[in-house]
Short mmCIF file of C-alpha atoms and ligand atoms in Angstrom, two decimals:
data_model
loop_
_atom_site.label_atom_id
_atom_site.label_comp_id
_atom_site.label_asym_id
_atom_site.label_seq_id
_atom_site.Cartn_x
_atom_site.Cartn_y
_atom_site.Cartn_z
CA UNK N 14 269.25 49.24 133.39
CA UNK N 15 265.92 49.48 131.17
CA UNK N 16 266.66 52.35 128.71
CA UNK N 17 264.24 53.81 126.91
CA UNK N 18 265.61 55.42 123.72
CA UNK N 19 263.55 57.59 121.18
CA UNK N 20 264.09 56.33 117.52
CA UNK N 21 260.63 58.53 116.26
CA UNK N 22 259.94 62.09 115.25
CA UNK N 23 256.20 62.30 115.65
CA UNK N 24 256.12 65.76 114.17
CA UNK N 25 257.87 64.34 111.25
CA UNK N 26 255.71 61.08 110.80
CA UNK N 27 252.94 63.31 110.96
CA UNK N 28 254.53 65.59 107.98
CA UNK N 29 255.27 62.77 106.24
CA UNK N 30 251.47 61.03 106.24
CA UNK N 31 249.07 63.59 107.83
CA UNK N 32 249.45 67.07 106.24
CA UNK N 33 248.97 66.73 102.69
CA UNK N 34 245.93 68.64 101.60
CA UNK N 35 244.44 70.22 98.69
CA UNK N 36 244.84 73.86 100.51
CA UNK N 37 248.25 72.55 102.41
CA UNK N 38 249.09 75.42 104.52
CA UNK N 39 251.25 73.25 106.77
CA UNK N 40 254.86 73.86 104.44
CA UNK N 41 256.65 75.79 106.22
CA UNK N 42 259.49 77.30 103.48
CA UNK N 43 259.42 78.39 100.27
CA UNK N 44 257.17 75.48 98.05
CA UNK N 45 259.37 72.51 96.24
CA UNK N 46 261.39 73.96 92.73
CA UNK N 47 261.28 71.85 89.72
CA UNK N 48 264.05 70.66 88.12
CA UNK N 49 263.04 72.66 85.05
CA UNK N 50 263.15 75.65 87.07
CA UNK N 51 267.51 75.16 88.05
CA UNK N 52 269.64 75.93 85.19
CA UNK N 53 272.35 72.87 84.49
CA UNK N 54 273.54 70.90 81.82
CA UNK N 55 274.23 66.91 82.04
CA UNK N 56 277.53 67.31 81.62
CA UNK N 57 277.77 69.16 85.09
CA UNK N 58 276.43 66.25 86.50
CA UNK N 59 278.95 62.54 87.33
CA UNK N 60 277.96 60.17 89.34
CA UNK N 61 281.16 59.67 91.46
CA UNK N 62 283.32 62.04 92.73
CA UNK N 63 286.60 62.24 94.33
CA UNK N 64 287.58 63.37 97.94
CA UNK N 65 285.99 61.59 100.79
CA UNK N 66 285.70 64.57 103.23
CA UNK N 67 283.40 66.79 100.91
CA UNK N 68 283.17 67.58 97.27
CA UNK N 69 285.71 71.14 97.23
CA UNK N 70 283.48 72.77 95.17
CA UNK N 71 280.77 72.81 97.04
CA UNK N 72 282.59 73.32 100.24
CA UNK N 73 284.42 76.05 98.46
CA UNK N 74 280.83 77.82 97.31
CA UNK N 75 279.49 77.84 100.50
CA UNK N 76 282.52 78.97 102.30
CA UNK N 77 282.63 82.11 100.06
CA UNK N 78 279.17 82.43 100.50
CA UNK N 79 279.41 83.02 104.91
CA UNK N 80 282.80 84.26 103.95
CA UNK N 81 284.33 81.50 106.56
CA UNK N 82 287.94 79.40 105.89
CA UNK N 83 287.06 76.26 103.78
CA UNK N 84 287.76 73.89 107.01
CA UNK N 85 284.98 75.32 108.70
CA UNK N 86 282.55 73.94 106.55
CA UNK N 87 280.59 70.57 106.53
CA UNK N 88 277.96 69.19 104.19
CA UNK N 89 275.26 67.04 105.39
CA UNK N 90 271.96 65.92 104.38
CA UNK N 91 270.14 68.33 104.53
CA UNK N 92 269.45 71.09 107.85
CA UNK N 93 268.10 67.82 109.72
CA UNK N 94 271.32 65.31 109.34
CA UNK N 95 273.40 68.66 109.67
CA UNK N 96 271.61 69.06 113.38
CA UNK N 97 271.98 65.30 113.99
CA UNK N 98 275.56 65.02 113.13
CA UNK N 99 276.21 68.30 114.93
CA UNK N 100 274.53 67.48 118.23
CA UNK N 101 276.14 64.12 117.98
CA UNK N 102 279.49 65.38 118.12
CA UNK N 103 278.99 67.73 120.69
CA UNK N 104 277.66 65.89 123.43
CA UNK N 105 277.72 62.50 125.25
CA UNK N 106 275.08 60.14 126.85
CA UNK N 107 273.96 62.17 130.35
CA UNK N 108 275.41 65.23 129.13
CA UNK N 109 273.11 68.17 130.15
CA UNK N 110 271.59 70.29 126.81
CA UNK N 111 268.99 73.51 127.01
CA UNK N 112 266.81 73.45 124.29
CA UNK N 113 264.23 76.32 123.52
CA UNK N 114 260.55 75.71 124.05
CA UNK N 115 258.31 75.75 122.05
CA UNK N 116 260.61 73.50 119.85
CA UNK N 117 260.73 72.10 116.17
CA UNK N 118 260.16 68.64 117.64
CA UNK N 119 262.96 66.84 115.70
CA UNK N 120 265.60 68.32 117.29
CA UNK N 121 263.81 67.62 120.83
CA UNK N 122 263.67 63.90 119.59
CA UNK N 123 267.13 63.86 118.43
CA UNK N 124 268.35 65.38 121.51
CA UNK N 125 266.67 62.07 123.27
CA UNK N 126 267.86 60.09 120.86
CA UNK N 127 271.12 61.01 121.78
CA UNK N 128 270.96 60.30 125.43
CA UNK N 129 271.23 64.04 126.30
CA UNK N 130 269.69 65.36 129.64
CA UNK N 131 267.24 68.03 127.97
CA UNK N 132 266.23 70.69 130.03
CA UNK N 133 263.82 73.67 128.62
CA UNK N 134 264.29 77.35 128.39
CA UNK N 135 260.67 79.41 127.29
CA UNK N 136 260.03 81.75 124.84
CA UNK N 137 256.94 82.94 125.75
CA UNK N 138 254.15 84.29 123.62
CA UNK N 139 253.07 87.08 126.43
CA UNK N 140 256.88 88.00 125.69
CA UNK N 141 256.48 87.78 121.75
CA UNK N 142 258.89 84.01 121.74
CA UNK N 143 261.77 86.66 122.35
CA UNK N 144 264.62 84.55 123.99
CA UNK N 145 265.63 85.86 127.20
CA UNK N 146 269.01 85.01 127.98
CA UNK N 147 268.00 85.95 132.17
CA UNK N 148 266.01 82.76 131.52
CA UNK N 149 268.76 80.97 129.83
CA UNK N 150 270.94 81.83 132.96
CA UNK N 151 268.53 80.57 135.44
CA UNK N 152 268.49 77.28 133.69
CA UNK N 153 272.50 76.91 132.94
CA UNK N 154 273.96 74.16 135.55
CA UNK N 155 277.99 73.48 135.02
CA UNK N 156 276.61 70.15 133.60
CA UNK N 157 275.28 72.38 130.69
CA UNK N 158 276.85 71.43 127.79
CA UNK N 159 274.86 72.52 124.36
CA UNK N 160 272.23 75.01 124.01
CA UNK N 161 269.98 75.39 121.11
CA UNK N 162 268.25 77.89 119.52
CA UNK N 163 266.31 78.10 115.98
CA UNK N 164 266.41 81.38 114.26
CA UNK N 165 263.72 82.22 113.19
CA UNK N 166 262.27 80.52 115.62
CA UNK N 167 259.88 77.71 114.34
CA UNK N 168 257.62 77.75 115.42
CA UNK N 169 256.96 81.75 115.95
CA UNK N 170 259.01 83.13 113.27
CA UNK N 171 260.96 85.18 115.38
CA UNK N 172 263.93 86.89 114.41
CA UNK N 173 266.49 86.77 117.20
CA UNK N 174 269.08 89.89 117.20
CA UNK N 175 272.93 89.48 117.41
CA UNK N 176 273.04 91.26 120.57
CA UNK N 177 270.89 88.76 122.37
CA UNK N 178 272.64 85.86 120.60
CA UNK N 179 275.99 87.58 122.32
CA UNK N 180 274.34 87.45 125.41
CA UNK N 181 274.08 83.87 125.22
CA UNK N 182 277.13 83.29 123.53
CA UNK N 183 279.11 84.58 126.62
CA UNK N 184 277.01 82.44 128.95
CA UNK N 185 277.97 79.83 127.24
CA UNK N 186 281.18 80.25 127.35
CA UNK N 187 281.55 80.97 130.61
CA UNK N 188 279.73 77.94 131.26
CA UNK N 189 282.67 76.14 128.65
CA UNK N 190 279.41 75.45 126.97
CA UNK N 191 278.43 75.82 123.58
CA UNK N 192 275.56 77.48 120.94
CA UNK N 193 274.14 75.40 118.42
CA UNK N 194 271.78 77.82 115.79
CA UNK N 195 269.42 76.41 113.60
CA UNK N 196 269.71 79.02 110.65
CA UNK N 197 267.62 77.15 108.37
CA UNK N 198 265.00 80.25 108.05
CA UNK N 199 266.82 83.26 108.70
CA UNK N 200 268.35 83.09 104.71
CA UNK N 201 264.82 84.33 104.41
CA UNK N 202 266.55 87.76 105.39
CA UNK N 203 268.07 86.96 101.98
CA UNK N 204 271.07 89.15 102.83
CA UNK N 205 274.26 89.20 100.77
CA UNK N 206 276.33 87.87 102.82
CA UNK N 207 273.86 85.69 104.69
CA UNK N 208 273.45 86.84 108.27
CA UNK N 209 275.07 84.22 110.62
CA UNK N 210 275.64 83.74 114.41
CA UNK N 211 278.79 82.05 113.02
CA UNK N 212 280.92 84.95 113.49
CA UNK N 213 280.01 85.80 117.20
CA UNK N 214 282.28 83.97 118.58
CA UNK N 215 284.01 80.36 118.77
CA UNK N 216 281.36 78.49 120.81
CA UNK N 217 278.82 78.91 118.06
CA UNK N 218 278.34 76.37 115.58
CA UNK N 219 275.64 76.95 113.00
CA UNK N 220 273.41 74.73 110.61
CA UNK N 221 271.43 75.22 107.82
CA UNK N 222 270.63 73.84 104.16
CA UNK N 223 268.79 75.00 100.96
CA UNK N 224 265.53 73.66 101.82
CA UNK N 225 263.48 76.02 102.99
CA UNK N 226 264.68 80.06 101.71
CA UNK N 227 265.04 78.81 98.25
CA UNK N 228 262.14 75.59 97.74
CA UNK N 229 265.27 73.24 96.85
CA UNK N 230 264.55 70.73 100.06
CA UNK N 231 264.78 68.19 97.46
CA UNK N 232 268.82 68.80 96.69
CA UNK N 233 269.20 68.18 100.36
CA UNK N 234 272.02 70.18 100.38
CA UNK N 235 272.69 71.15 104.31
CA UNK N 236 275.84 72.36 106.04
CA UNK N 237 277.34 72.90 110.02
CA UNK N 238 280.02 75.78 110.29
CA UNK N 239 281.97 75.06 113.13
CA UNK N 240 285.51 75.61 114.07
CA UNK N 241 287.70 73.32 112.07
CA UNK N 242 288.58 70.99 115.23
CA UNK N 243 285.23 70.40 115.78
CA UNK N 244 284.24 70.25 111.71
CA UNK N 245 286.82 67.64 111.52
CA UNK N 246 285.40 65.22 114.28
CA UNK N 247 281.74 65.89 112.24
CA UNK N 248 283.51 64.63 109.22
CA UNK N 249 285.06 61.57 110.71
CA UNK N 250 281.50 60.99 112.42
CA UNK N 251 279.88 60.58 109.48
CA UNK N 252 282.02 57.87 108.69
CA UNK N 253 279.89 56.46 110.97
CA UNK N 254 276.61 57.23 109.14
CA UNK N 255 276.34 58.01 105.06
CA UNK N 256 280.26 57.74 104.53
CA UNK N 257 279.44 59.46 101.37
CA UNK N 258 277.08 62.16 100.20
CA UNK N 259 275.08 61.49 96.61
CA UNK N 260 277.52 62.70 94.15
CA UNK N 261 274.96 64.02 91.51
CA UNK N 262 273.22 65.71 94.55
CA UNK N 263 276.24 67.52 95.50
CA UNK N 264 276.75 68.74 91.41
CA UNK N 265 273.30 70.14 91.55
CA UNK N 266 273.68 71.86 95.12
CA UNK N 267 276.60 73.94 93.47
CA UNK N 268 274.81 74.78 90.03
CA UNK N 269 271.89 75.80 92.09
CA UNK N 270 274.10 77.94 94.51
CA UNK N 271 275.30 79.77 91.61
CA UNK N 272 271.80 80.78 90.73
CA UNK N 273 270.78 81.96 94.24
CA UNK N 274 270.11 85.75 93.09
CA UNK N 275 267.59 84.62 90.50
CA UNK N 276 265.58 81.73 93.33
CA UNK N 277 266.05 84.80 95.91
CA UNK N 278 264.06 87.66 93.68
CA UNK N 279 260.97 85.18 92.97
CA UNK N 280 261.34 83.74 96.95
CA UNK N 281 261.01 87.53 97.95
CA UNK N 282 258.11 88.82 95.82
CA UNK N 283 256.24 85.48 96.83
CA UNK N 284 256.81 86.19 100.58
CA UNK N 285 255.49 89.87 100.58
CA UNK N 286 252.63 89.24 98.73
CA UNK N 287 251.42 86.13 100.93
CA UNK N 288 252.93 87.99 104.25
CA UNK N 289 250.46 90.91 103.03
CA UNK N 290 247.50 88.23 102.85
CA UNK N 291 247.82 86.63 105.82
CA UNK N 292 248.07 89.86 108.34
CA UNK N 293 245.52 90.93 106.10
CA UNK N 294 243.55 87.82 107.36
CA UNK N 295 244.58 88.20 110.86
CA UNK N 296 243.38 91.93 110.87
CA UNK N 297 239.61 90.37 110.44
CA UNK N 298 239.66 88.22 112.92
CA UNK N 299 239.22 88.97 116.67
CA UNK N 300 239.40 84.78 117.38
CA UNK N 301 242.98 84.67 116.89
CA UNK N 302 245.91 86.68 118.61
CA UNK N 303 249.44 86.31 116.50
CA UNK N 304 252.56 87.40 117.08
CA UNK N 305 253.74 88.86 113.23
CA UNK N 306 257.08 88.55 112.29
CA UNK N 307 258.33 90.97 109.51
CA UNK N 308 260.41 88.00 107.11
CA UNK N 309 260.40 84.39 107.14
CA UNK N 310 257.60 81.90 106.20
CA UNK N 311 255.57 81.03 109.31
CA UNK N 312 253.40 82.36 111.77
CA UNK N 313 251.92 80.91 115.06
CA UNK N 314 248.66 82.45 115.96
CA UNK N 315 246.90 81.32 119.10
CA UNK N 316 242.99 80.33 119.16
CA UNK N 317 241.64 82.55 121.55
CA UNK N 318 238.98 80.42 122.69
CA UNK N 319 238.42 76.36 122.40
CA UNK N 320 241.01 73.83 120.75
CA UNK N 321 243.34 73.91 118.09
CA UNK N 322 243.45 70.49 117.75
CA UNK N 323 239.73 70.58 116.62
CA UNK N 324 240.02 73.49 114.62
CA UNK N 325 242.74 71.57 112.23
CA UNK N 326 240.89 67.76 112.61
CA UNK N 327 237.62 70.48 111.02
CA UNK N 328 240.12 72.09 108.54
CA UNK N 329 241.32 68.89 107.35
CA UNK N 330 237.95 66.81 107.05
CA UNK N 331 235.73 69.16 106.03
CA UNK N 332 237.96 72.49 104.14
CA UNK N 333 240.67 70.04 102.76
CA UNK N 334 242.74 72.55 104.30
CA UNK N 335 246.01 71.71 106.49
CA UNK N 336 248.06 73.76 109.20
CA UNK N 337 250.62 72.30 111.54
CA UNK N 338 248.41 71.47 114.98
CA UNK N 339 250.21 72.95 117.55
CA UNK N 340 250.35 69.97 119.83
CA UNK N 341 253.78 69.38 117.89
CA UNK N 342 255.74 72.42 119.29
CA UNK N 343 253.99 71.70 122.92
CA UNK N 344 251.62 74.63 122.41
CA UNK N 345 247.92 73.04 121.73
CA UNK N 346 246.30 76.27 121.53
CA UNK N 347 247.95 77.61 118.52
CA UNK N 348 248.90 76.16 115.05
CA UNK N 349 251.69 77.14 112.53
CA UNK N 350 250.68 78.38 109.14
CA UNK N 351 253.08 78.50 106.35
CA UNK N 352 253.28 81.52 103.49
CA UNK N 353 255.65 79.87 101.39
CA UNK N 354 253.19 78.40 98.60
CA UNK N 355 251.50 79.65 96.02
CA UNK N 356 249.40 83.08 96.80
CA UNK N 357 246.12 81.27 95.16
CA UNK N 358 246.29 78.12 97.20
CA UNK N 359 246.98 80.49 100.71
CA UNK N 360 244.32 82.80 100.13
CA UNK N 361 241.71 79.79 99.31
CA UNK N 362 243.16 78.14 102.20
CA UNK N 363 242.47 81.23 104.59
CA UNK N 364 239.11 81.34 103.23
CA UNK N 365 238.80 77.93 104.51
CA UNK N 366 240.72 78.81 107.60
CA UNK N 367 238.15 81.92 108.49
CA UNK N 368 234.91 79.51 107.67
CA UNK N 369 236.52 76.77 109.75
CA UNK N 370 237.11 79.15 112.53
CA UNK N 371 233.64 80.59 112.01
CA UNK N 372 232.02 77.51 112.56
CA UNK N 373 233.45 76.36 115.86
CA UNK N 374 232.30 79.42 117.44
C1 PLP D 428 264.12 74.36 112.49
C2 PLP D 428 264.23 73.36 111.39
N1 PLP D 428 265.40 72.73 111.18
C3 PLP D 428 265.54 71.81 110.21
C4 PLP D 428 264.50 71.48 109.38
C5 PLP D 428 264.71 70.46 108.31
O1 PLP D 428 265.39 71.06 107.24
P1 PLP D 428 265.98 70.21 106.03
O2 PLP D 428 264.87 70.00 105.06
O3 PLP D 428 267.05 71.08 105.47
O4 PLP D 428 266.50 68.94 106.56
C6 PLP D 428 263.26 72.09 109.57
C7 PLP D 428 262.12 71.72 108.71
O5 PLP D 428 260.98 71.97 108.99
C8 PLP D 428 263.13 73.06 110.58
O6 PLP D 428 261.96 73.67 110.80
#
């Protein structure tokens, strides 16, 4: 049997080496903290810790946090090794998943990785990238076993409601299927308690990190809530993989959890003003259509006429300017633009943007 397996993100690579720029509009949360800006002493810091399944403290914080039982909770690396060691546990080779589309490529590749049969459900920009669980149903077979959803959606942005999510949710299990929700942006609702598909029901399980709400991607601090069954088998999976998470890592995650409300305020203020900027932006330009999400830190906008692709190769060479080409989330007429950086660097960057887009008409 020749099997090909994928073992690359290209969205990632491309993150990783392409879209560094002196106006880098490509970020898509909240720019990187400093560790000058956390509050901690050395002496909350060790190196090792004890307790193989989790360090309880920072179990214990985030369980109070999404107000869920302790044994529901599992840290990972990050929302990215939380997805990985989440999908991996709930599927096998040739098991059938539904995966939204447009997609934040990694999970695509991961869901390849994994040997999954991946069929698509849209979310259509005529339709504002709302999720329509009609189309969900259309594409269920009783081979269906996973279906995922980002919220917000990245690429769009879009908030997707509870009642919609329930919608789903009883498809699923109907189908003896199950939800997986990347909740990586919608902390940027910054609600006390954070707003979770966790609690709709048992076939949900949820990811999400500190990364992108609260510019602490470099903490890596991610979590799955799942039922405890199924949080168990994640645990003993990653027996298979890190064994251990980084013991000063998980130390930090738990100082900088207790200083949420102060990140939140200064994530907030940041978000309005830039959200303000780009409409602002968008409102003077008859090139673009967008679909404009109230929270959150990305938008998708479509180039109404000509390519995408050469609209950020122009950005990049000649405005030092970078936005994520759409190409990546299987849309090459739009691009993603982030608001989470600094309000100087975004409005110099839609400057750019605007005499890019000027020039290519
Ligand atoms: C939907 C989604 N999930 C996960 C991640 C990765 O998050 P983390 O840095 O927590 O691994 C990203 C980053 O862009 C993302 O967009």
């Amino acid at each position: 049997m020749n099997l090909r397996i994928t073992r690359t993100s290209a969205y990632m690579h491309w993150a990783k080496t392409r879209s560094r720029a002196r106006f880098n509009l490509a970020t898509s949360g909240l720019a990187n903290l400093k560790l000058q800006d956390l509050q901690f002493s050395l002496d909350d810091l060790e190196l090792t810790g004890e307790g193989g399944y989790g360090y309880q403290p920072l179990i214990q914080a985030l369980a109070d946090r999404y107000q869920v039982d302790a044994a529901c909770v599992v840290t990972a690396a990050g929302t990215s090794f939380a997805n990985h060691l989440a999908m991996a546990a709930l599927i096998n080779p040739g098991d059938e998943i539904l995966l939204e589309s447009p997609a934040y490529e990694p999970l695509l590749a991961l869901a390849h990785y994994l040997g999954a049969e991946v069929k698509r459900f849209q979310r259509r920009f005529e339709d504002g990238f709302r999720i329509s669980p009609a189309e969900i149903e259309r594409n269920l077979s009783p081979r269906t076993r996973l279906i995922v959803i980002t919220n917000f959606h990245n690429p769009s942005g879009v908030l997707t409601d509870d009642d919609t999510l329930k919608q789903v949710g009883e498809l699923a299990r109907q189908g003896n299927a199950r939800v997986l929700v990347d909740e990586v942006y919608l902390q940027m609702l910054f609600a006390e308690p954070p707003r979770t598909s966790f609690h709709l029901g048992n076939q949900f399980i949820v990811t999400s990190s500190l990364t992108k709400a609260f510019g602490l991607s470099g903490l890596r601090c991610g979590w799955i809530l799942a039922q405890p069954q199924l949080a168990k088998s994640m645990w003993l999976l990653n027996d298979l993989f890190a064994a251990t998470p980084v013991h000063a890592g998980e130390r930090l995650s738990v100082a900088a959890l207790r200083q949420l409300a102060v990140i939140t305020e200064r994530a907030q203020t940041r978000l309005e003003r830039n959200r303000q900027l780009l409409n602002q932006f968008l409102d003077a330009r008859d090139d673009l259509e967008a679909i404009r999400p109230a929270s959150g830190s990305i938008m998708f906008p479509r180039v109404k006429q000509g390519s995408a692709d050469r609209l950020c190769e122009l950005l990049r060479e000649k405005y030092e300017t970078s936005v994520v080409p759409g190409r990546f989330f299987e849309m090459p007429a739009h691009f993603r633009v982030g608001l989470g950086g600094d309000s100087e660097t975004l409005a110099e960057g839609l400057e750019r943007l605007g005499g890019a887009l000027d020039e290519l008409r």
